mmCIF file of C-alpha atoms in Angstrom:
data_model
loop_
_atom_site.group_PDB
_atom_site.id
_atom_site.type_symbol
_atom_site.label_atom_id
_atom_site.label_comp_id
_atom_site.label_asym_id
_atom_site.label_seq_id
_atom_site.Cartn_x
_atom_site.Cartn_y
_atom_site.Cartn_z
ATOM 1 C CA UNK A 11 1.082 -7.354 16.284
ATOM 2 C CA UNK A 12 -1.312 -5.817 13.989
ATOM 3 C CA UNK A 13 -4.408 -7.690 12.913
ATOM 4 C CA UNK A 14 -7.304 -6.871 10.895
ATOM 5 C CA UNK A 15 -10.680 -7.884 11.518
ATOM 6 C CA UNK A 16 -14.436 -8.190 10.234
ATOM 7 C CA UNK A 17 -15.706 -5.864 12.464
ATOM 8 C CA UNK A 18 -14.191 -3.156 10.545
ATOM 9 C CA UNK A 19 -11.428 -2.632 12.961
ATOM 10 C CA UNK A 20 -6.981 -2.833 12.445
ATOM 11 C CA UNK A 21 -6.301 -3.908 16.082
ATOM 12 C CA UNK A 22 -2.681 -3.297 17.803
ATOM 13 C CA UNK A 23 -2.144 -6.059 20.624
ATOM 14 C CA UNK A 24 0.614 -5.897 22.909
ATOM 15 C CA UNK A 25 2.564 -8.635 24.115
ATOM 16 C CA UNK A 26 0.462 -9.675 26.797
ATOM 17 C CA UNK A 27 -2.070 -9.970 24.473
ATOM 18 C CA UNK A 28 -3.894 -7.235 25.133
ATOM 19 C CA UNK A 29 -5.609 -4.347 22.777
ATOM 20 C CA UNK A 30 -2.946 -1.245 22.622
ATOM 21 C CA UNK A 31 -5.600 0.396 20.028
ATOM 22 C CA UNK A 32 -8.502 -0.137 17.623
ATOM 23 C CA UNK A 33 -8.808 1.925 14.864
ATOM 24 C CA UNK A 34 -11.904 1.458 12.319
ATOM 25 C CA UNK A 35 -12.012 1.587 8.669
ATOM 26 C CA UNK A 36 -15.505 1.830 6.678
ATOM 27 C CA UNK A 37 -15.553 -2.084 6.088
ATOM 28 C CA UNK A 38 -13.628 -5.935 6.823
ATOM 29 C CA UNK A 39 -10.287 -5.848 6.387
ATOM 30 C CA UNK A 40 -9.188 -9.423 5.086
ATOM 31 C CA UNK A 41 -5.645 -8.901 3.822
ATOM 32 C CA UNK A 42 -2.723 -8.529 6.472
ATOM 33 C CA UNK A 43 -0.887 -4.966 7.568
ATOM 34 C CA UNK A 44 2.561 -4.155 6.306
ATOM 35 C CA UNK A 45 5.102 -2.002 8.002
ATOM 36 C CA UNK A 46 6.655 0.670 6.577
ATOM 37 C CA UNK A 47 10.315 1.525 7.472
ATOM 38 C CA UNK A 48 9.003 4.740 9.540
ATOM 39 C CA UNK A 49 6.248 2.439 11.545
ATOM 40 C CA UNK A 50 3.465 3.327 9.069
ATOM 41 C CA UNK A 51 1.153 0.019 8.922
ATOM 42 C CA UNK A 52 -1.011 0.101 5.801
ATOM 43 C CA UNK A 53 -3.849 -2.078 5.330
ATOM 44 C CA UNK A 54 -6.494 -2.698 2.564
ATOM 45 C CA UNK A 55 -10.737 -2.980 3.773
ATOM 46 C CA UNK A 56 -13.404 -3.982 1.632
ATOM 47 C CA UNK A 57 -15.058 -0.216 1.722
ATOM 48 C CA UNK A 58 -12.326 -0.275 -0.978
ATOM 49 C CA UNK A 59 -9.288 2.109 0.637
ATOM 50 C CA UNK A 60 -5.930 1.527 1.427
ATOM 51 C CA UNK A 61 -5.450 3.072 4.975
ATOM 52 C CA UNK A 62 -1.848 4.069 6.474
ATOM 53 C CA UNK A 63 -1.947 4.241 9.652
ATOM 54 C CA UNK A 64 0.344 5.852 12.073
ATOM 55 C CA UNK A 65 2.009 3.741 14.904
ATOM 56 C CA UNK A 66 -0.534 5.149 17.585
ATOM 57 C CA UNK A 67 -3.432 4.110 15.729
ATOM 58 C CA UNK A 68 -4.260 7.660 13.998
ATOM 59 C CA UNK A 69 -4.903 7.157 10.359
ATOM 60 C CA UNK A 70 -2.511 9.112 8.243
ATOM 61 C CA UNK A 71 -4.263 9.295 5.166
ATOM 62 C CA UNK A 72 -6.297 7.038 3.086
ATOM 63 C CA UNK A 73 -6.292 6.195 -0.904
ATOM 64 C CA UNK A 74 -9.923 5.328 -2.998
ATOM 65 C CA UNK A 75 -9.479 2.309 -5.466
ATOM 66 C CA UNK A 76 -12.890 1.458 -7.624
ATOM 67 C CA UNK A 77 -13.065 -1.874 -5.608
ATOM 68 C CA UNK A 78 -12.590 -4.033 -2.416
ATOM 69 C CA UNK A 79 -9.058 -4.495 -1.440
ATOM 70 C CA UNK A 80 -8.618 -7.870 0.142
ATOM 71 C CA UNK A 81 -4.682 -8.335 -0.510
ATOM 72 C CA UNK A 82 -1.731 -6.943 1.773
ATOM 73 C CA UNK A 83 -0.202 -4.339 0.525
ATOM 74 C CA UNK A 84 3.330 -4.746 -0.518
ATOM 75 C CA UNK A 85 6.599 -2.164 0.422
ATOM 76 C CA UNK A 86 9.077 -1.508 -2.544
ATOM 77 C CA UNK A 87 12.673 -0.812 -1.619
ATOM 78 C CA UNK A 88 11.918 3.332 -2.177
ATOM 79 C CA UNK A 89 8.725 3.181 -0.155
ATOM 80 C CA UNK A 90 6.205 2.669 -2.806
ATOM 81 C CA UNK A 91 3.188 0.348 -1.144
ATOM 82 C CA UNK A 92 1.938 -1.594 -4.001
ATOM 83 C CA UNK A 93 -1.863 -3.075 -3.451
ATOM 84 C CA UNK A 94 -3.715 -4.877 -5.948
ATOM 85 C CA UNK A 95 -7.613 -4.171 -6.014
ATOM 86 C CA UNK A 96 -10.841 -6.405 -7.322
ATOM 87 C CA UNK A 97 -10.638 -3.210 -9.811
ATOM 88 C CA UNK A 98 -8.625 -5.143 -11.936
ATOM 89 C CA UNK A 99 -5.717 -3.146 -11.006
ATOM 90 C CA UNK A 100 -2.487 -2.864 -9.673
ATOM 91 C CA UNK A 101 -2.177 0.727 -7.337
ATOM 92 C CA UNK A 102 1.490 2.231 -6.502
ATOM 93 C CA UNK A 103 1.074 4.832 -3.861
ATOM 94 C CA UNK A 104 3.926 6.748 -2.334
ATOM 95 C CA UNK A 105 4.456 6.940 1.422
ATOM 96 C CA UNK A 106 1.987 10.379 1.065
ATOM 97 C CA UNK A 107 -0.927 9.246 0.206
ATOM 98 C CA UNK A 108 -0.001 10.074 -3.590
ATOM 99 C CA UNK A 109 -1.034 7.847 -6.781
ATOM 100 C CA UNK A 110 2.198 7.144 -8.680
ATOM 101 C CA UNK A 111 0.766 4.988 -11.199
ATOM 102 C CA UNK A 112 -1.913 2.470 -11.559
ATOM 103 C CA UNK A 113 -1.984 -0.466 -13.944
ATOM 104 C CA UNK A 114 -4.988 -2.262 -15.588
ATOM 105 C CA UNK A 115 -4.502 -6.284 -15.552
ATOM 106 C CA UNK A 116 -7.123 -8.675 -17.226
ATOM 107 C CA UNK A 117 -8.619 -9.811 -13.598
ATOM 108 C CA UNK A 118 -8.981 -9.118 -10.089
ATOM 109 C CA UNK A 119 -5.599 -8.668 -7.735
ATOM 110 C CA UNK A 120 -5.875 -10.771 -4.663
ATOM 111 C CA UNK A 121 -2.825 -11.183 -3.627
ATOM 112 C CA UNK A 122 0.304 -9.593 -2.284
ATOM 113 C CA UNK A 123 3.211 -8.468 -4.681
ATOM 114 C CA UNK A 124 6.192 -9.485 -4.566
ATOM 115 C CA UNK A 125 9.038 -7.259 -5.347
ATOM 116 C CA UNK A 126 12.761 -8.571 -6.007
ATOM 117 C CA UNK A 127 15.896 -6.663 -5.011
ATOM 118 C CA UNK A 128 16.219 -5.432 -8.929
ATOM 119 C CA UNK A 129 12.480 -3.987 -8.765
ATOM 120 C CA UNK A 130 10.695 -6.015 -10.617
ATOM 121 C CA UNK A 131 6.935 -6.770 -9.362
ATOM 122 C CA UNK A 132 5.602 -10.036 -9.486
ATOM 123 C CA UNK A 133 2.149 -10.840 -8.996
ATOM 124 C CA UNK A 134 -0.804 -12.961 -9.203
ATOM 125 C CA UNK A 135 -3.700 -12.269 -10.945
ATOM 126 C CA UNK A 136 -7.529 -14.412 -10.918
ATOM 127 C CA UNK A 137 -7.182 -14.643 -14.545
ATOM 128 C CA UNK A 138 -4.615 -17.737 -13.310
ATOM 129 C CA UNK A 139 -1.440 -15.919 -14.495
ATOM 130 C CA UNK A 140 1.773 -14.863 -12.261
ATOM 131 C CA UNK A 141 2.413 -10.751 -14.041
ATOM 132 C CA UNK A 142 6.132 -9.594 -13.632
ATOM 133 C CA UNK A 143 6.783 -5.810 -14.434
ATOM 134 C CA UNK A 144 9.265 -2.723 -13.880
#
């Protein structure tokens, strides 16, 4: 299980409940961790990164939006991680640590997106609209 917390820190916790590894980002991570198909777990903080993080706890790499991240990040079928920012935008970053694209939407992003088996991205903006793209 991976688990974020306010003390800055993405726990791993075994089984048995105890702490496999701690590994610290720069602020509270509020969003959940998502799992990418090679064991990557990638998780958003408030110091306004989205971390990957390999399965032993090293961090891989780690991607700069212009604000906090609070959402989960989200795993397209081709690896993209999709993560939505209080930027006002949506970030698509490829399993390297590279910027694909970025798209500006009229609010905050504080949720997770939700992609559909033909690609399309759905999701939920503060400005109380659901966005669906390709």
């Amino acid at each position: 299980i991976y688990v974020g917390s306010d003390d800055h820190a993405l726990y791993a916790i075994k089984p048995d409940g105890t702490i496999a590894w701690k590994t610290l980002t720069g602020d509270d991570i509020r969003g959940g961790a998502a799992i990418g198909v090679d064991g990557t777990i990638y998780v958003g903080s408030l110091d306004k990164h989205l971390y990957a993080v390999a399965p032993n706890g090293q961090i891989r790499w780690r991607v700069s939006a212009a604000d906090k991240i609070v959402a989960t990040p989200g795993i397209a079928t081709d690896g993209t991680i999709l993560i939505g920012a209080e930027d006002e935008r949506l970030y698509a970053i490829a399993p390297d640590g590279t910027v694909r694209w970025l798209l500006a939407l009229p609010d905050d992003l504080d949720t997770t997106p939700a992609i559909a088996r033909d690609g399309t991205i759905y999701v939920a903006g503060d400005d109380a609209s659901l966005h669906a793209f390709r």
